């Protein structure tokens, strides 16, 4: 089954509690929690205090934390303590390989993300340390961008390299192109606007699960 990870970045910032309830009611599999530092990407988003509040309100959700930070090693511990289930850092960030080991020691699932222009083979030295690879299908930093289909070939490359974990995609994903991603071997879909702005988010989740 393909999993859905709605991106809280697309939710109404004045109604985060309602957004959590919507994710649960729609039976989404995870909640995608984007963290941006205005340096690695040109935007700012959420911190560990919001994650901790969400975890306290709804402890049963899987919190899929994506750190778009220049030096994530400074922050992984606080996000693990705040309630992250999965912490994904970028291959392009500082101290990438040591940070993966740090995440594992914290008892959290380990993910690595690639920007659209970063080749899949750059992960080969650490592939056996990963539970998940997140493929950015847009340039990270802002929601509402159009999916870059040329990125999808990386999923096949990762499988050919022997990676058996989750392959996630984030950026420009909706009902109109989700089949293309599933056919590419991607099994976790991040949806922002397509989920939170949908007339029936539960129907979106059901459509993803039916792929």
Tab-separated table of C-alpha atoms in Angstrom:
chain	number	residue	atom	x	y	z
A	1	UNK	CA	0.000	0.000	0.000
A	2	UNK	CA	1.164	3.515	-0.817
A	3	UNK	CA	1.371	5.764	2.253
A	4	UNK	CA	0.231	9.376	2.527
A	5	UNK	CA	2.149	11.984	4.530
A	6	UNK	CA	0.227	15.310	4.470
A	7	UNK	CA	2.517	18.322	4.785
A	8	UNK	CA	1.530	20.564	7.682
A	9	UNK	CA	3.228	23.427	5.811
A	10	UNK	CA	0.069	23.707	3.684
A	11	UNK	CA	-2.342	23.809	6.629
A	12	UNK	CA	-3.942	26.963	8.019
A	13	UNK	CA	-1.315	28.235	10.509
A	14	UNK	CA	-4.084	29.521	12.791
A	15	UNK	CA	-5.751	26.089	12.970
A	16	UNK	CA	-2.990	23.567	13.569
A	17	UNK	CA	-5.072	21.574	16.040
A	18	UNK	CA	-7.832	21.216	13.466
A	19	UNK	CA	-5.250	20.188	10.875
A	20	UNK	CA	-4.092	17.366	13.141
A	21	UNK	CA	-7.652	16.170	13.587
A	22	UNK	CA	-8.127	16.261	9.814
A	23	UNK	CA	-5.050	14.093	9.239
A	24	UNK	CA	-6.311	11.556	11.780
A	25	UNK	CA	-9.891	11.580	10.495
A	26	UNK	CA	-8.744	11.103	6.897
A	27	UNK	CA	-6.673	8.073	7.990
A	28	UNK	CA	-3.434	9.469	6.594
A	29	UNK	CA	-0.402	7.394	7.515
A	30	UNK	CA	1.968	10.115	8.684
A	31	UNK	CA	2.267	13.853	9.209
A	32	UNK	CA	5.041	15.558	7.235
A	33	UNK	CA	6.693	18.260	9.335
A	34	UNK	CA	8.956	20.599	7.352
A	35	UNK	CA	11.677	22.504	9.202
A	36	UNK	CA	13.440	25.326	7.313
A	37	UNK	CA	16.216	27.636	8.491
A	38	UNK	CA	16.145	30.443	5.859
A	39	UNK	CA	19.725	29.459	4.983
A	40	UNK	CA	19.706	25.989	3.469
A	41	UNK	CA	16.416	26.988	1.822
A	42	UNK	CA	15.003	30.511	1.412
A	43	UNK	CA	12.175	30.147	3.911
A	44	UNK	CA	11.459	29.750	7.629
A	45	UNK	CA	8.977	27.318	9.107
A	46	UNK	CA	8.400	25.384	12.301
A	47	UNK	CA	10.436	24.553	15.376
A	48	UNK	CA	10.478	21.752	17.951
A	49	UNK	CA	7.964	23.470	20.253
A	50	UNK	CA	5.185	23.015	17.699
A	51	UNK	CA	6.151	19.384	17.144
A	52	UNK	CA	6.131	18.729	20.905
A	53	UNK	CA	2.675	20.297	21.203
A	54	UNK	CA	1.371	18.139	18.354
A	55	UNK	CA	2.893	15.006	19.860
A	56	UNK	CA	1.233	15.765	23.184
A	57	UNK	CA	-2.141	16.395	21.559
A	58	UNK	CA	-1.994	13.390	19.236
A	59	UNK	CA	0.718	10.910	20.314
A	60	UNK	CA	-0.424	8.151	17.975
A	61	UNK	CA	0.558	9.893	14.730
A	62	UNK	CA	3.770	9.108	12.878
A	63	UNK	CA	5.704	12.393	12.744
A	64	UNK	CA	7.764	12.527	9.561
A	65	UNK	CA	10.255	15.338	10.268
A	66	UNK	CA	12.160	16.786	7.304
A	67	UNK	CA	15.066	19.012	8.348
A	68	UNK	CA	15.977	21.454	5.573
A	69	UNK	CA	18.853	22.854	7.610
A	70	UNK	CA	22.451	23.719	6.780
A	71	UNK	CA	23.758	21.916	9.873
A	72	UNK	CA	21.078	19.494	11.105
A	73	UNK	CA	23.431	17.860	13.617
A	74	UNK	CA	22.800	20.797	15.958
A	75	UNK	CA	19.068	20.116	16.047
A	76	UNK	CA	18.330	16.404	15.643
A	77	UNK	CA	18.386	15.748	19.378
A	78	UNK	CA	15.763	18.399	20.158
A	79	UNK	CA	13.468	17.170	17.388
A	80	UNK	CA	13.848	13.579	18.573
A	81	UNK	CA	12.942	14.678	22.091
A	82	UNK	CA	9.991	16.666	20.729
A	83	UNK	CA	8.461	13.516	19.252
A	84	UNK	CA	9.832	12.833	15.780
A	85	UNK	CA	9.210	9.311	14.521
A	86	UNK	CA	11.428	9.766	11.468
A	87	UNK	CA	14.120	12.407	10.972
A	88	UNK	CA	15.269	13.076	7.427
A	89	UNK	CA	18.295	15.256	6.693
A	90	UNK	CA	19.762	16.404	3.394
A	91	UNK	CA	22.722	14.789	1.704
A	92	UNK	CA	23.830	18.309	0.787
A	93	UNK	CA	23.959	19.477	4.434
A	94	UNK	CA	27.017	19.779	6.692
A	95	UNK	CA	28.206	16.712	8.636
A	96	UNK	CA	25.756	14.502	6.768
A	97	UNK	CA	27.166	11.031	7.481
A	98	UNK	CA	27.932	11.610	11.196
A	99	UNK	CA	24.471	13.090	11.653
A	100	UNK	CA	22.837	9.924	10.296
A	101	UNK	CA	24.583	7.921	13.005
A	102	UNK	CA	23.495	10.446	15.614
A	103	UNK	CA	19.859	10.064	14.579
A	104	UNK	CA	20.099	6.270	14.847
A	105	UNK	CA	21.531	6.542	18.368
A	106	UNK	CA	18.533	8.672	19.337
A	107	UNK	CA	16.233	5.747	18.511
A	108	UNK	CA	14.511	7.482	15.605
A	109	UNK	CA	14.123	6.199	12.048
A	110	UNK	CA	16.769	7.623	9.722
A	111	UNK	CA	16.080	9.349	6.427
A	112	UNK	CA	18.159	11.101	3.781
A	113	UNK	CA	16.845	13.600	1.267
A	114	UNK	CA	18.123	14.619	-2.155
A	115	UNK	CA	17.501	17.906	-3.919
A	116	UNK	CA	16.409	17.531	-7.568
A	117	UNK	CA	19.928	18.028	-8.924
A	118	UNK	CA	21.690	15.617	-6.536
A	119	UNK	CA	22.325	12.146	-8.037
A	120	UNK	CA	20.999	9.050	-6.289
A	121	UNK	CA	24.453	7.440	-6.248
A	122	UNK	CA	25.669	10.024	-3.733
A	123	UNK	CA	23.794	7.969	-1.117
A	124	UNK	CA	25.551	4.708	-1.941
A	125	UNK	CA	28.100	4.962	0.934
A	126	UNK	CA	25.318	5.315	3.531
A	127	UNK	CA	22.454	3.411	1.938
A	128	UNK	CA	22.621	0.578	4.475
A	129	UNK	CA	22.103	3.102	7.300
A	130	UNK	CA	18.820	4.466	5.954
A	131	UNK	CA	15.202	3.570	6.624
A	132	UNK	CA	13.959	6.107	4.073
A	133	UNK	CA	15.059	8.219	1.137
A	134	UNK	CA	13.131	11.401	0.411
A	135	UNK	CA	13.312	12.610	-3.193
A	136	UNK	CA	12.555	16.288	-3.602
A	137	UNK	CA	10.481	16.643	-6.751
A	138	UNK	CA	10.689	20.441	-6.532
A	139	UNK	CA	13.413	22.773	-5.280
A	140	UNK	CA	12.869	22.766	-1.508
A	141	UNK	CA	11.678	25.839	0.330
A	142	UNK	CA	8.128	26.596	-0.754
A	143	UNK	CA	4.888	24.711	-1.361
A	144	UNK	CA	2.712	24.909	-4.452
A	145	UNK	CA	5.442	24.202	-7.033
A	146	UNK	CA	5.093	21.974	-10.102
A	147	UNK	CA	6.510	18.444	-9.885
A	148	UNK	CA	9.754	17.766	-11.798
A	149	UNK	CA	9.162	14.324	-13.389
A	150	UNK	CA	12.810	13.846	-14.302
A	151	UNK	CA	13.540	13.231	-10.606
A	152	UNK	CA	11.450	10.050	-10.507
A	153	UNK	CA	14.116	7.928	-12.172
A	154	UNK	CA	16.102	8.146	-8.943
A	155	UNK	CA	13.620	5.775	-7.311
A	156	UNK	CA	14.467	3.046	-9.827
A	157	UNK	CA	18.176	3.747	-9.367
A	158	UNK	CA	17.867	3.363	-5.592
A	159	UNK	CA	16.147	-0.009	-5.978
A	160	UNK	CA	18.837	-1.115	-8.427
A	161	UNK	CA	21.428	-0.171	-5.789
A	162	UNK	CA	19.674	-2.525	-3.370
A	163	UNK	CA	17.762	-0.051	-1.222
A	164	UNK	CA	14.738	-1.805	0.322
A	165	UNK	CA	13.406	0.952	2.587
A	166	UNK	CA	10.761	3.586	2.007
A	167	UNK	CA	11.156	5.933	-0.935
A	168	UNK	CA	9.269	9.156	-0.353
A	169	UNK	CA	8.594	12.040	-2.738
A	170	UNK	CA	7.779	15.626	-1.867
A	171	UNK	CA	6.747	18.487	-4.113
A	172	UNK	CA	3.912	19.142	-6.520
A	173	UNK	CA	2.126	15.843	-5.827
A	174	UNK	CA	-1.624	15.494	-6.301
A	175	UNK	CA	-4.353	13.220	-7.607
A	176	UNK	CA	-3.371	13.957	-11.200
A	177	UNK	CA	0.191	12.613	-10.976
A	178	UNK	CA	0.246	10.256	-7.995
A	179	UNK	CA	-0.051	7.163	-10.209
A	180	UNK	CA	3.117	8.209	-12.013
A	181	UNK	CA	4.982	8.286	-8.702
A	182	UNK	CA	3.615	4.933	-7.582
A	183	UNK	CA	4.633	3.407	-10.925
A	184	UNK	CA	8.149	4.757	-10.350
A	185	UNK	CA	8.513	2.738	-7.139
A	186	UNK	CA	7.778	5.536	-4.672
A	187	UNK	CA	5.706	4.322	-1.722
A	188	UNK	CA	5.299	7.441	0.462
A	189	UNK	CA	3.644	10.527	-1.030
A	190	UNK	CA	3.881	13.937	0.626
A	191	UNK	CA	0.875	16.098	-0.233
A	192	UNK	CA	0.362	19.642	0.965
A	193	UNK	CA	-2.156	21.714	-0.952
A	194	UNK	CA	-3.647	18.618	-2.596
A	195	UNK	CA	-4.638	17.329	0.838
A	196	UNK	CA	-5.349	20.342	3.043
A	197	UNK	CA	-7.164	22.342	0.351
A	198	UNK	CA	-9.178	19.384	-0.920
A	199	UNK	CA	-12.957	19.388	-0.617
A	200	UNK	CA	-12.702	15.868	0.840
A	201	UNK	CA	-9.260	15.071	2.302
A	202	UNK	CA	-10.431	11.594	3.335
A	203	UNK	CA	-11.156	10.817	-0.312
A	204	UNK	CA	-7.622	11.928	-1.206
A	205	UNK	CA	-6.188	9.542	1.397
A	206	UNK	CA	-8.399	6.714	0.146
A	207	UNK	CA	-7.268	7.332	-3.443
A	208	UNK	CA	-3.613	7.145	-2.386
A	209	UNK	CA	-4.207	3.916	-0.466
A	210	UNK	CA	-5.942	2.416	-3.513
A	211	UNK	CA	-2.884	2.846	-5.743
